[in-house]
PDB file of C-alpha atoms and ligand atoms in Angstrom:
ATOM      1  CA  MET A   1      66.617 100.871 126.543  1.00 52.00           C
ATOM      2  CA  ALA A   2      70.253  99.899 125.872  1.00 62.00           C
ATOM      3  CA  LYS A   3      72.354  98.835 128.856  1.00 74.00           C
ATOM      4  CA  ARG A   4      74.836 101.349 130.221  1.00 89.00           C
ATOM      5  CA  LEU A   5      78.329 100.402 129.000  1.00 95.00           C
ATOM      6  CA  PRO A   6      80.587  99.250 131.848  1.00 97.00           C
ATOM      7  CA  VAL A   7      83.841 101.143 132.388  1.00 98.00           C
ATOM      8  CA  ILE A   8      86.949  99.253 133.445  1.00 98.00           C
ATOM      9  CA  GLY A   9      90.004 101.041 134.794  1.00 98.00           C
ATOM     10  CA  LEU A  10      93.042  99.067 133.664  1.00 98.00           C
ATOM     11  CA  THR A  11      96.270  99.659 135.508  1.00 98.00           C
ATOM     12  CA  GLY A  12      99.504  97.989 136.558  1.00 98.00           C
ATOM     13  CA  GLY A  13     103.216  98.614 136.943  1.00 97.00           C
ATOM     14  CA  ILE A  14     105.783  99.151 134.215  1.00 96.00           C
ATOM     15  CA  GLY A  15     105.835  96.282 131.728  1.00 97.00           C
ATOM     16  CA  SER A  16     103.092  94.343 133.543  1.00 97.00           C
ATOM     17  CA  GLY A  17     101.098  93.968 130.326  1.00 98.00           C
ATOM     18  CA  LYS A  18      98.540  96.813 130.347  1.00 98.00           C
ATOM     19  CA  SER A  19      98.872  97.587 126.624  1.00 98.00           C
ATOM     20  CA  THR A  20      98.702  93.894 125.775  1.00 98.00           C
ATOM     21  CA  VAL A  21      95.508  93.460 127.808  1.00 98.00           C
ATOM     22  CA  SER A  22      94.050  96.638 126.275  1.00 98.00           C
ATOM     23  CA  GLN A  23      94.733  95.281 122.824  1.00 98.00           C
ATOM     24  CA  LEU A  24      93.041  91.968 123.685  1.00 98.00           C
ATOM     25  CA  LEU A  25      90.026  93.819 125.072  1.00 98.00           C
ATOM     26  CA  ALA A  26      89.840  96.080 122.019  1.00 98.00           C
ATOM     27  CA  GLU A  27      89.681  92.975 119.835  1.00 97.00           C
ATOM     28  CA  ARG A  28      86.723  91.837 121.945  1.00 97.00           C
ATOM     29  CA  GLY A  29      84.631  94.974 121.660  1.00 97.00           C
ATOM     30  CA  ALA A  30      86.126  97.367 124.193  1.00 98.00           C
ATOM     31  CA  ARG A  31      86.595 101.028 123.366  1.00 98.00           C
ATOM     32  CA  ILE A  32      89.978 102.032 124.809  1.00 98.00           C
ATOM     33  CA  ILE A  33      90.677 105.414 126.330  1.00 98.00           C
ATOM     34  CA  ASN A  34      94.413 105.712 126.904  1.00 98.00           C
ATOM     35  CA  ALA A  35      95.238 108.225 129.651  1.00 98.00           C
ATOM     36  CA  ASP A  36      98.689 108.800 128.204  1.00 95.00           C
ATOM     37  CA  THR A  37      97.207 109.801 124.848  1.00 96.00           C
ATOM     38  CA  VAL A  38      94.713 112.063 126.607  1.00 98.00           C
ATOM     39  CA  GLY A  39      97.671 113.540 128.485  1.00 96.00           C
ATOM     40  CA  HIS A  40      99.260 114.561 125.178  1.00 94.00           C
ATOM     41  CA  GLN A  41      96.026 116.086 123.933  1.00 96.00           C
ATOM     42  CA  ILE A  42      95.331 118.290 126.930  1.00 97.00           C
ATOM     43  CA  TYR A  43      98.558 120.251 126.504  1.00 97.00           C
ATOM     44  CA  GLN A  44      98.572 120.880 122.797  1.00 96.00           C
ATOM     45  CA  PRO A  45      99.888 124.379 121.929  1.00 96.00           C
ATOM     46  CA  GLY A  46      97.402 127.099 122.752  1.00 91.00           C
ATOM     47  CA  THR A  47      95.574 125.205 125.488  1.00 96.00           C
ATOM     48  CA  GLU A  48      95.413 126.524 129.037  1.00 97.00           C
ATOM     49  CA  ALA A  49      97.496 123.581 130.237  1.00 98.00           C
ATOM     50  CA  TRP A  50     100.179 124.395 127.662  1.00 98.00           C
ATOM     51  CA  GLN A  51     100.316 127.989 128.899  1.00 98.00           C
ATOM     52  CA  GLU A  52     100.553 126.948 132.519  1.00 98.00           C
ATOM     53  CA  ILE A  53     103.335 124.465 131.773  1.00 98.00           C
ATOM     54  CA  VAL A  54     105.359 127.060 129.883  1.00 97.00           C
ATOM     55  CA  GLN A  55     104.825 129.516 132.742  1.00 97.00           C
ATOM     56  CA  ALA A  56     105.928 126.977 135.327  1.00 97.00           C
ATOM     57  CA  PHE A  57     108.831 125.301 133.491  1.00 97.00           C
ATOM     58  CA  GLY A  58     110.003 127.789 130.890  1.00 96.00           C
ATOM     59  CA  ARG A  59     110.204 127.769 127.123  1.00 96.00           C
ATOM     60  CA  GLU A  60     113.037 125.259 127.226  1.00 95.00           C
ATOM     61  CA  VAL A  61     110.422 122.496 127.546  1.00 96.00           C
ATOM     62  CA  LEU A  62     109.133 123.354 124.058  1.00 97.00           C
ATOM     63  CA  ASN A  63     110.032 121.757 120.748  1.00 97.00           C
ATOM     64  CA  PRO A  64     110.800 124.139 117.869  1.00 96.00           C
ATOM     65  CA  ASP A  65     107.207 123.710 116.643  1.00 96.00           C
ATOM     66  CA  GLY A  66     105.795 124.817 120.015  1.00 96.00           C
ATOM     67  CA  THR A  67     104.663 121.409 121.224  1.00 97.00           C
ATOM     68  CA  ILE A  68     105.777 120.260 124.664  1.00 97.00           C
ATOM     69  CA  ASN A  69     108.927 118.150 124.658  1.00 96.00           C
ATOM     70  CA  ARG A  70     107.873 115.361 127.008  1.00 93.00           C
ATOM     71  CA  ALA A  71     111.376 114.052 127.526  1.00 93.00           C
ATOM     72  CA  ARG A  72     112.644 117.465 128.601  1.00 95.00           C
ATOM     73  CA  LEU A  73     109.637 118.041 130.831  1.00 95.00           C
ATOM     74  CA  GLY A  74     110.234 114.598 132.298  1.00 93.00           C
ATOM     75  CA  GLU A  75     113.836 115.514 133.112  1.00 92.00           C
ATOM     76  CA  LYS A  76     112.660 118.636 134.964  1.00 93.00           C
ATOM     77  CA  VAL A  77     110.315 116.754 137.248  1.00 94.00           C
ATOM     78  CA  PHE A  78     112.216 113.479 137.449  1.00 85.00           C
ATOM     79  CA  SER A  79     114.050 114.046 140.721  1.00 84.00           C
ATOM     80  CA  ASP A  80     112.127 117.052 141.992  1.00 93.00           C
ATOM     81  CA  PRO A  81     108.950 116.026 143.847  1.00 93.00           C
ATOM     82  CA  GLN A  82     107.739 119.627 144.112  1.00 96.00           C
ATOM     83  CA  ALA A  83     108.074 120.181 140.374  1.00 97.00           C
ATOM     84  CA  LEU A  84     106.289 116.898 139.732  1.00 96.00           C
ATOM     85  CA  ALA A  85     103.446 117.911 142.054  1.00 97.00           C
ATOM     86  CA  ARG A  86     103.167 121.211 140.181  1.00 97.00           C
ATOM     87  CA  LEU A  87     103.004 119.458 136.830  1.00 97.00           C
ATOM     88  CA  ASN A  88     100.457 116.954 138.110  1.00 97.00           C
ATOM     89  CA  ALA A  89      98.299 119.769 139.477  1.00 97.00           C
ATOM     90  CA  ILE A  90      98.215 121.247 135.966  1.00 98.00           C
ATOM     91  CA  THR A  91      97.601 118.041 134.058  1.00 98.00           C
ATOM     92  CA  HIS A  92      95.751 115.518 136.234  1.00 98.00           C
ATOM     93  CA  PRO A  93      92.449 117.375 136.726  1.00 97.00           C
ATOM     94  CA  ARG A  94      92.311 118.123 132.998  1.00 98.00           C
ATOM     95  CA  ILE A  95      93.037 114.527 132.069  1.00 98.00           C
ATOM     96  CA  TYR A  96      90.277 113.483 134.469  1.00 98.00           C
ATOM     97  CA  ALA A  97      87.789 115.879 132.865  1.00 98.00           C
ATOM     98  CA  ALA A  98      88.762 114.845 129.337  1.00 98.00           C
ATOM     99  CA  ILE A  99      88.367 111.133 130.122  1.00 98.00           C
ATOM    100  CA  GLU A 100      85.039 111.818 131.817  1.00 98.00           C
ATOM    101  CA  GLU A 101      83.849 113.629 128.704  1.00 98.00           C
ATOM    102  CA  GLN A 102      84.999 110.792 126.431  1.00 98.00           C
ATOM    103  CA  ILE A 103      83.147 108.236 128.564  1.00 98.00           C
ATOM    104  CA  ARG A 104      80.022 110.383 128.463  1.00 98.00           C
ATOM    105  CA  ALA A 105      80.192 110.716 124.680  1.00 97.00           C
ATOM    106  CA  ILE A 106      80.729 106.983 124.087  1.00 97.00           C
ATOM    107  CA  ARG A 107      77.904 106.073 126.445  1.00 96.00           C
ATOM    108  CA  ALA A 108      75.559 108.615 124.880  1.00 96.00           C
ATOM    109  CA  ASP A 109      76.073 107.131 121.431  1.00 94.00           C
ATOM    110  CA  PRO A 110      77.769 103.724 121.677  1.00 93.00           C
ATOM    111  CA  PRO A 111      79.483 102.688 118.442  1.00 93.00           C
ATOM    112  CA  PRO A 112      78.104  99.457 116.987  1.00 94.00           C
ATOM    113  CA  GLY A 113      79.695  96.361 118.509  1.00 94.00           C
ATOM    114  CA  ILE A 114      81.139  98.193 121.509  1.00 96.00           C
ATOM    115  CA  ARG A 115      80.366  96.344 124.738  1.00 96.00           C
ATOM    116  CA  GLY A 116      82.428  98.233 127.258  1.00 97.00           C
ATOM    117  CA  ILE A 117      84.928 101.001 127.858  1.00 98.00           C
ATOM    118  CA  VAL A 118      88.473 100.589 129.156  1.00 98.00           C
ATOM    119  CA  VAL A 119      90.450 103.435 130.690  1.00 98.00           C
ATOM    120  CA  GLU A 120      94.084 102.350 130.446  1.00 98.00           C
ATOM    121  CA  ALA A 121      96.060 104.393 132.946  1.00 98.00           C
ATOM    122  CA  ALA A 122      99.337 103.514 134.637  1.00 97.00           C
ATOM    123  CA  LEU A 123      98.502 106.202 137.216  1.00 96.00           C
ATOM    124  CA  LEU A 124      94.810 105.399 137.689  1.00 98.00           C
ATOM    125  CA  ILE A 125      95.195 105.018 141.457  1.00 97.00           C
ATOM    126  CA  GLU A 126      97.999 107.511 142.135  1.00 96.00           C
ATOM    127  CA  ALA A 127      96.255 110.282 140.180  1.00 97.00           C
ATOM    128  CA  GLY A 128      92.900 109.686 141.879  1.00 96.00           C
ATOM    129  CA  TRP A 129      91.034 108.794 138.690  1.00 98.00           C
ATOM    130  CA  THR A 130      89.279 105.729 140.123  1.00 98.00           C
ATOM    131  CA  PRO A 131      85.888 107.519 140.484  1.00 98.00           C
ATOM    132  CA  LEU A 132      85.704 107.480 136.676  1.00 98.00           C
ATOM    133  CA  VAL A 133      85.470 103.694 136.467  1.00 98.00           C
ATOM    134  CA  ASP A 134      83.068 100.980 137.616  1.00 97.00           C
ATOM    135  CA  GLN A 135      85.765  98.352 138.190  1.00 97.00           C
ATOM    136  CA  ILE A 136      89.523  98.286 138.554  1.00 98.00           C
ATOM    137  CA  TRP A 137      91.549  95.596 136.832  1.00 98.00           C
ATOM    138  CA  VAL A 138      95.191  95.387 137.869  1.00 98.00           C
ATOM    139  CA  VAL A 139      97.728  93.544 135.713  1.00 98.00           C
ATOM    140  CA  VAL A 140     100.628  92.032 137.632  1.00 98.00           C
ATOM    141  CA  ALA A 141     103.730  90.116 136.630  1.00 97.00           C
ATOM    142  CA  SER A 142     106.711  88.996 138.665  1.00 97.00           C
ATOM    143  CA  GLU A 143     109.705  91.329 138.717  1.00 96.00           C
ATOM    144  CA  GLU A 144     111.771  88.797 136.767  1.00 96.00           C
ATOM    145  CA  LYS A 145     109.151  88.561 133.996  1.00 97.00           C
ATOM    146  CA  VAL A 146     108.844  92.345 133.834  1.00 97.00           C
ATOM    147  CA  ILE A 147     112.605  92.792 133.573  1.00 97.00           C
ATOM    148  CA  GLU A 148     112.932  90.089 130.921  1.00 96.00           C
ATOM    149  CA  ARG A 149     110.072  91.481 128.802  1.00 96.00           C
ATOM    150  CA  VAL A 150     110.941  95.162 129.109  1.00 96.00           C
ATOM    151  CA  MET A 151     114.639  94.498 128.354  1.00 95.00           C
ATOM    152  CA  GLN A 152     113.520  92.760 125.161  1.00 92.00           C
ATOM    153  CA  GLN A 153     111.060  95.504 124.267  1.00 92.00           C
ATOM    154  CA  ARG A 154     113.227  98.575 124.872  1.00 90.00           C
ATOM    155  CA  SER A 155     116.847  99.392 125.409  1.00 86.00           C
ATOM    156  CA  LEU A 156     116.650  99.718 129.185  1.00 90.00           C
ATOM    157  CA  SER A 157     119.125  98.092 131.543  1.00 94.00           C
ATOM    158  CA  ARG A 158     118.075  95.777 134.352  1.00 95.00           C
ATOM    159  CA  GLU A 159     119.089  98.469 136.898  1.00 95.00           C
ATOM    160  CA  GLU A 160     117.044 101.144 135.131  1.00 93.00           C
ATOM    161  CA  ILE A 161     113.954  98.921 135.108  1.00 95.00           C
ATOM    162  CA  GLN A 162     114.436  98.080 138.786  1.00 95.00           C
ATOM    163  CA  ARG A 163     114.790 101.777 139.563  1.00 93.00           C
ATOM    164  CA  ARG A 164     111.515 102.499 137.769  1.00 91.00           C
ATOM    165  CA  ILE A 165     109.720  99.684 139.542  1.00 94.00           C
ATOM    166  CA  ALA A 166     110.940 101.061 142.883  1.00 93.00           C
ATOM    167  CA  ALA A 167     109.691 104.565 142.006  1.00 90.00           C
ATOM    168  CA  GLN A 168     106.162 103.303 141.340  1.00 93.00           C
ATOM    169  CA  LEU A 169     103.333 102.465 143.669  1.00 94.00           C
ATOM    170  CA  ASP A 170     104.081  99.182 145.396  1.00 94.00           C
ATOM    171  CA  SER A 171     102.414  96.293 143.587  1.00 93.00           C
ATOM    172  CA  ALA A 172     100.738  94.938 146.754  1.00 95.00           C
ATOM    173  CA  GLU A 173      99.339  98.398 147.472  1.00 96.00           C
ATOM    174  CA  ARG A 174      97.993  98.693 143.910  1.00 97.00           C
ATOM    175  CA  GLN A 175      96.327  95.303 144.203  1.00 97.00           C
ATOM    176  CA  ARG A 176      94.399  96.473 147.261  1.00 97.00           C
ATOM    177  CA  TYR A 177      92.301  98.613 144.927  1.00 97.00           C
ATOM    178  CA  ALA A 178      91.677  95.814 142.458  1.00 98.00           C
ATOM    179  CA  ASP A 179      88.306  94.288 141.711  1.00 98.00           C
ATOM    180  CA  LEU A 180      90.247  91.863 139.562  1.00 98.00           C
ATOM    181  CA  VAL A 181      93.946  90.962 139.442  1.00 98.00           C
ATOM    182  CA  LEU A 182      95.181  89.601 136.120  1.00 98.00           C
ATOM    183  CA  VAL A 183      98.322  87.584 136.736  1.00 98.00           C
ATOM    184  CA  ASN A 184     100.496  87.807 133.644  1.00 98.00           C
ATOM    185  CA  ASP A 185     103.348  85.413 134.408  1.00 98.00           C
ATOM    186  CA  GLY A 186     102.488  82.874 131.738  1.00 97.00           C
ATOM    187  CA  SER A 187     102.233  82.838 127.968  1.00 98.00           C
ATOM    188  CA  LEU A 188     100.277  85.254 125.816  1.00 98.00           C
ATOM    189  CA  GLU A 189      97.819  82.441 125.151  1.00 98.00           C
ATOM    190  CA  GLU A 190      97.170  82.101 128.874  1.00 98.00           C
ATOM    191  CA  LEU A 191      96.672  85.837 129.209  1.00 98.00           C
ATOM    192  CA  LYS A 192      94.284  85.809 126.281  1.00 98.00           C
ATOM    193  CA  ALA A 193      92.191  83.047 127.890  1.00 98.00           C
ATOM    194  CA  THR A 194      92.043  84.896 131.231  1.00 98.00           C
ATOM    195  CA  VAL A 195      91.047  88.158 129.584  1.00 98.00           C
ATOM    196  CA  GLU A 196      88.428  86.414 127.470  1.00 97.00           C
ATOM    197  CA  LYS A 197      86.882  84.759 130.518  1.00 97.00           C
ATOM    198  CA  HIS A 198      86.565  87.935 132.575  1.00 97.00           C
ATOM    199  CA  TRP A 199      85.467  90.130 129.697  1.00 97.00           C
ATOM    200  CA  THR A 200      82.733  87.686 128.743  1.00 96.00           C
ATOM    201  CA  ALA A 201      81.562  87.478 132.349  1.00 95.00           C
ATOM    202  CA  LEU A 202      81.408  91.258 132.572  1.00 94.00           C
ATOM    203  CA  THR A 203      79.763  92.020 129.275  1.00 92.00           C
ATOM    204  CA  GLN A 204      77.277  89.171 129.273  1.00 86.00           C
ATOM    205  CA  ALA A 205      76.189  89.682 132.870  1.00 70.00           C
TER     206      ALA A 205
HETATM  207  P1  ATP B   1     104.439 100.015 130.142  1.00 62.13           P
HETATM  208  O1  ATP B   1     103.844 100.425 131.434  1.00 62.13           O
HETATM  209  O2  ATP B   1     105.899  99.953 130.241  1.00 62.13           O
HETATM  210  O3  ATP B   1     103.920 100.755 128.961  1.00 62.13           O
HETATM  211  P2  ATP B   1     102.658  97.716 129.818  1.00 62.13           P
HETATM  212  O4  ATP B   1     102.156  97.422 131.190  1.00 62.13           O
HETATM  213  O5  ATP B   1     101.721  98.375 128.872  1.00 62.13           O
HETATM  214  O6  ATP B   1     104.041  98.450 129.886  1.00 62.13           O
HETATM  215  P3  ATP B   1     103.076  95.765 127.729  1.00 62.13           P
HETATM  216  O7  ATP B   1     103.692  96.748 126.806  1.00 62.13           O
HETATM  217  O8  ATP B   1     101.720  95.247 127.438  1.00 62.13           O
HETATM  218  O9  ATP B   1     103.123  96.308 129.222  1.00 62.13           O
HETATM  219  O10 ATP B   1     104.043  94.502 127.923  1.00 62.13           O
HETATM  220  C1  ATP B   1     105.452  94.659 128.084  1.00 62.13           C
HETATM  221  C2  ATP B   1     106.161  93.745 127.100  1.00 62.13           C
HETATM  222  O11 ATP B   1     105.932  92.399 127.482  1.00 62.13           O
HETATM  223  C3  ATP B   1     105.675  93.867 125.660  1.00 62.13           C
HETATM  224  O12 ATP B   1     106.758  93.694 124.791  1.00 62.13           O
HETATM  225  C4  ATP B   1     104.684  92.713 125.539  1.00 62.13           C
HETATM  226  O13 ATP B   1     104.558  92.264 124.214  1.00 62.13           O
HETATM  227  C5  ATP B   1     105.325  91.672 126.429  1.00 62.13           C
HETATM  228  N1  ATP B   1     104.351  90.762 127.060  1.00 62.13           N
HETATM  229  C6  ATP B   1     103.258  91.087 127.783  1.00 62.13           C
HETATM  230  N2  ATP B   1     102.633  89.998 128.247  1.00 62.13           N
HETATM  231  C7  ATP B   1     103.346  88.926 127.810  1.00 62.13           C
HETATM  232  C8  ATP B   1     103.210  87.502 127.959  1.00 62.13           C
HETATM  233  N3  ATP B   1     102.212  86.954 128.671  1.00 62.13           N
HETATM  234  N4  ATP B   1     104.131  86.737 127.357  1.00 62.13           N
HETATM  235  C9  ATP B   1     105.148  87.269 126.659  1.00 62.13           C
HETATM  236  N5  ATP B   1     105.346  88.578 126.479  1.00 62.13           N
HETATM  237  C10 ATP B   1     104.450  89.426 127.049  1.00 62.13           C
END
């Protein structure tokens, strides 16, 4: 009988390198489930989540085509903890269920060459999704590296990035949940070597 595919939960702060690590793992036979993508899917027009969001936040969060305007929804919950809690109560359990279903389906019929599953989720810990995964990998980078990389990647100011870092779960707290901490302060080549080492250890165990 085939071995049960391991599930890694991959998380980390803004700009720590989650997407980069995901990409490296995908190239090495991981099937990636991106919680953000799942988040989009669960509130497509006509779904229950869509209806509940429109009820809670009004039609002004809709695009002309009826899809949810994430930026506008983000503005509504940005500095209103109660509104954010309301939104999370609508979306988080559904994202959990959808990821669980995707894991089940992949495990039931693993695509050829797939050696593991990665759930990439910035909010893995905060949203309480850790029961879905066998192991938690946390990507960390120093604040200076994060600022430098994110400023290059997007048009965000240093202050804006620092504000976002401050709004997230503290990095030390996140690392307390980690089975593995991937330190991403060096080059991409170094990151690649680290990822390769741990992925091989996991999938050839
Ligand atoms: P976010 O949470 O903001 O989506 P993330 O954790 O997914 O970010 P990435 O998008 O993987 O982070 O990385 C942020 C930026 O830093 C990207 O432009 C990426 O190419 C770059 N980067 C990541 N790791 C390294 C590295 N070791 N060396 C140089 N650049 C890197």
